[in-house]
XYZ file of C-alpha atoms in Angstrom:
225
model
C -0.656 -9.804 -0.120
C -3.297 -7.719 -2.161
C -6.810 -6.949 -2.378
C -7.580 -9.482 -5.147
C -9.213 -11.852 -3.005
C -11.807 -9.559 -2.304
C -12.359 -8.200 -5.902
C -13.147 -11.739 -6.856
C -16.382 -11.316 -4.434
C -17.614 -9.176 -7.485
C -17.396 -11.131 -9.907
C -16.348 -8.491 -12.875
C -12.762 -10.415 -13.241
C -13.272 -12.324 -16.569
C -9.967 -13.594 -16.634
C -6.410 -13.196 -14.483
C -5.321 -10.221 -16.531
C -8.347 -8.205 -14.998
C -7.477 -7.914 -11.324
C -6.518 -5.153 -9.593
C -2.932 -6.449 -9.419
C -1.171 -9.037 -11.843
C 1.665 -10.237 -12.933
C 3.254 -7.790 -15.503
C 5.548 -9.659 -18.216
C 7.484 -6.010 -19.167
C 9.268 -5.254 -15.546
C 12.378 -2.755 -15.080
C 14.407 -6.265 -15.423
C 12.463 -9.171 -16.616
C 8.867 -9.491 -14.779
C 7.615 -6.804 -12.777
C 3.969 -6.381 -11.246
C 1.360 -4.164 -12.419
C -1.555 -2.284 -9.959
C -4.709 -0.660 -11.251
C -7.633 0.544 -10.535
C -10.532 -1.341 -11.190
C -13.931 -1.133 -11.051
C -16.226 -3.071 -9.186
C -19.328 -3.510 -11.465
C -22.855 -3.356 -10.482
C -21.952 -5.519 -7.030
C -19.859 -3.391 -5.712
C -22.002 0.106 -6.911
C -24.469 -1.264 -4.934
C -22.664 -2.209 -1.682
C -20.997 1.244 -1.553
C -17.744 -0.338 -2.713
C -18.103 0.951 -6.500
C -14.311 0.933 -7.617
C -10.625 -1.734 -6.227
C -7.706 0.144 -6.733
C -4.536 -2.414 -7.583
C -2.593 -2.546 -4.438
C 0.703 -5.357 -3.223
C 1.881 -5.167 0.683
C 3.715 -6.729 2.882
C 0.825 -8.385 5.486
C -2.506 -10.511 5.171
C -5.667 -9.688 3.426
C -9.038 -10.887 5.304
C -11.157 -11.798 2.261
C -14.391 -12.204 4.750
C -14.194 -8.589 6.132
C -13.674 -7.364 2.600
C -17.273 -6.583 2.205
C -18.307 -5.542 5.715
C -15.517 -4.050 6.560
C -13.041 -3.623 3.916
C -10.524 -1.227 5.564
C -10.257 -3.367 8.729
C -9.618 -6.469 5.854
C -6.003 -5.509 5.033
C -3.581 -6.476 7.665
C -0.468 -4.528 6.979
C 2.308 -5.770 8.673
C 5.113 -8.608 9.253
C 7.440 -8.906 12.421
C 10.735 -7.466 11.281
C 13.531 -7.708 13.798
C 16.256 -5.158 12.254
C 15.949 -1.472 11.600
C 14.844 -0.178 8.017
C 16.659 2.772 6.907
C 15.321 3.170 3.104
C 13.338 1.683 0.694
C 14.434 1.960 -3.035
C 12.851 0.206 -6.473
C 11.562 1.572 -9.548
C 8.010 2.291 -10.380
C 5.914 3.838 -14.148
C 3.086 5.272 -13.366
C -0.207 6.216 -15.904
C -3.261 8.022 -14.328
C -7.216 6.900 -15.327
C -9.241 9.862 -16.691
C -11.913 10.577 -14.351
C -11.596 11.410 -10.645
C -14.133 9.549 -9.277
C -15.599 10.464 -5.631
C -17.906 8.195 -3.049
C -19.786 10.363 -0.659
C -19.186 7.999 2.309
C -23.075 9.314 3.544
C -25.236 8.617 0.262
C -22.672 6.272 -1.587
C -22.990 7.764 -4.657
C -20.036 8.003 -6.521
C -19.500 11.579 -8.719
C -16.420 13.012 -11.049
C -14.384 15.995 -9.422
C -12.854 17.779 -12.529
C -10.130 19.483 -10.229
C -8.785 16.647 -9.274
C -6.376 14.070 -10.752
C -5.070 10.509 -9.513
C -1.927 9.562 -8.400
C -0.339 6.537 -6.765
C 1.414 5.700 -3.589
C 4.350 4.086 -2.263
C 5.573 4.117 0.941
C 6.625 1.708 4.409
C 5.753 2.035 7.892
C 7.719 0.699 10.920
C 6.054 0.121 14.257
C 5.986 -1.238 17.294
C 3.187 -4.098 18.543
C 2.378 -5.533 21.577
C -0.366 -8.293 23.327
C -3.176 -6.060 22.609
C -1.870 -3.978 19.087
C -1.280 -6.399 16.558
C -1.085 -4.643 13.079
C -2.220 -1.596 11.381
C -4.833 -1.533 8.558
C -6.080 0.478 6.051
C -7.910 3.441 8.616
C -4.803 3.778 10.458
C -1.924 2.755 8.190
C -0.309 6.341 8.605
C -1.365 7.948 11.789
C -1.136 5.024 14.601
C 0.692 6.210 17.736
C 2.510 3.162 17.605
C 4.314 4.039 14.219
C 7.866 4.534 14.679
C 9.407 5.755 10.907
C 7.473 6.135 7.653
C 9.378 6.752 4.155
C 6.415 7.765 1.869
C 7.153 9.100 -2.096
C 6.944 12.838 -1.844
C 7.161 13.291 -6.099
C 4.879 10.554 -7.485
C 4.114 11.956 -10.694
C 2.942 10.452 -14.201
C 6.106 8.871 -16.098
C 6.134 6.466 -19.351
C 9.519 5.540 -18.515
C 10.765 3.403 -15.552
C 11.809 5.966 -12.570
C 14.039 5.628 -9.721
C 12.759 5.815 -6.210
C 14.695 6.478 -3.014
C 12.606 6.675 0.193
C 14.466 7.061 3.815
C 12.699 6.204 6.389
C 12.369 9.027 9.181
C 12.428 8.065 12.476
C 10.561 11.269 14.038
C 7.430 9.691 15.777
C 7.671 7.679 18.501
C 11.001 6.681 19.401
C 12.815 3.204 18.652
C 13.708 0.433 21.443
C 16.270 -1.600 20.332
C 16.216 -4.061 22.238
C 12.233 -4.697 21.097
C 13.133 -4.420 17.682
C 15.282 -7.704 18.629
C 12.908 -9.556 20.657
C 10.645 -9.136 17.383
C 7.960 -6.792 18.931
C 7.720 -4.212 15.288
C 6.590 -4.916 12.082
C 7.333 -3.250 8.951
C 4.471 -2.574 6.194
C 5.285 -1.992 2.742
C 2.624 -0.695 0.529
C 1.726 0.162 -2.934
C -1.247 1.962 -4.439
C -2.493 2.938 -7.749
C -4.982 5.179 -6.318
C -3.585 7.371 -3.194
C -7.050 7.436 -1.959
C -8.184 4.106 -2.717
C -8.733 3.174 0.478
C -11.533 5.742 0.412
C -12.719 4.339 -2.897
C -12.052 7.449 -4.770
C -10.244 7.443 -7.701
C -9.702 7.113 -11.101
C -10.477 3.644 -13.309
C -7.598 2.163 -14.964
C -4.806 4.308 -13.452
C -2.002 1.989 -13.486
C 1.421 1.843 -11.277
C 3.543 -0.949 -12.270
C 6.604 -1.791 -9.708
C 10.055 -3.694 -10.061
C 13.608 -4.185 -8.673
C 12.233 -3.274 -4.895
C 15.296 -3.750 -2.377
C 14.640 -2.988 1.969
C 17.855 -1.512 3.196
C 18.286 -1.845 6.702
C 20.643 -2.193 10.331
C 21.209 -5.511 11.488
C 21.771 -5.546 15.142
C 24.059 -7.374 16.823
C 22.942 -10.292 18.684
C 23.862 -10.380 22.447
C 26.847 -12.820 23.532
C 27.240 -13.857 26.828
């Protein structure tokens, strides 16, 4: 899924190429896709929502809660009944100019000169149950039911197309096995061309295009009688 749903509420999307994510014909091998940051126009400036950065996860994206309440709008998550151990692919990765702050109180966005954008890639494995169905975008790192996260710790600016390998570390709360075969965690994969988009800061136009993305993982066994 990705935000675009709710960046067509704006209206500043003239045509496909303008989304926050698209297609992008010039992949690591063959197509790839390409994220960026995007801004919003005079709608969103004047909901509070002023800029979209480009983002692709595994999960749903609630395009009526994308105004109201955009971080509870992204549903990251699907059920995933085998045990992730890293995440690997191949990102490039071009930063906008301007750092570009919202003061969540006033909503008026401002440009911090110290600071520079950068993207982020990373996936989250947890466990759900009747009541905890899937993280979102205010709790998408720090839920108590997250079991292993593999985040990029050197995202950096790069023309070229650069290797990532991300292992997942299991050091939160510990793994059931047998849940993770009766289907009860998800796994969340999640890409961002502005770290702190969900906080609508960042930079317009910084651009992280992604390709040749493999999950490895442990397959259980399945219990014979």
């Amino acid at each position: 899924a990705s935000g675009n749903a709710g960046f067509s509420l704006t209206g500043s999307a003239k045509n496909a190429d303008q989304y926050p994510t698209v297609h992008d014909p010039q992949g690591y091998k063959g197509k790839g896709v390409k994220l960026t940051t995007r801004s919003t126009g005079s709608f969103g400036k004047d909901i509070g929502l002023p800029i979209a950065a480009g983002n692709l996860f595994l999960g749903s994206f609630n395009a009526r809660e994308a105004l109201s309440d955009p971080l509870s709008a992204t549903h990251f998550g699907l059920p995933f009944d085998k045990i992730p151990t890293r995440l690997t692919g191949y990102y490039k990765y071009k930063r906008g100019k301007d750092f570009l702050v919202l003061n969540p109180d006033t909503k008026e966005q401002t440009v911090d000169p110290n600071r520079k954008d950068i993207c982020d890639i990373y996936a989250v494995f947890y466990e759900t149950d009747d009541k905890f169905k899937s993280l979102d975008g205010s709790n998408s790192l720090d839920h108590p039911s997250i079991v292993a996260i593999a985040r990029i710790k050197d995202a950096k600016e790069t023309t070229s197309w650069t290797s990532f390998d991300l292992e997942f570390e299991y050091n939160y709360k510990p793994l059931d096995s047998q849940k993770v075969q009766d289907g009860k965690y998800n796994l969340a994969i999640v890409f961002t061309s502005s770290i702190e988009g969900h906080l609508f800061n960042g930079a317009i136009e910084s651009t992280l295009q992604i390709d040749e993305v493999e999950l490895k993982y442990i397959d259980l066994p399945s219990e014979t009688n």
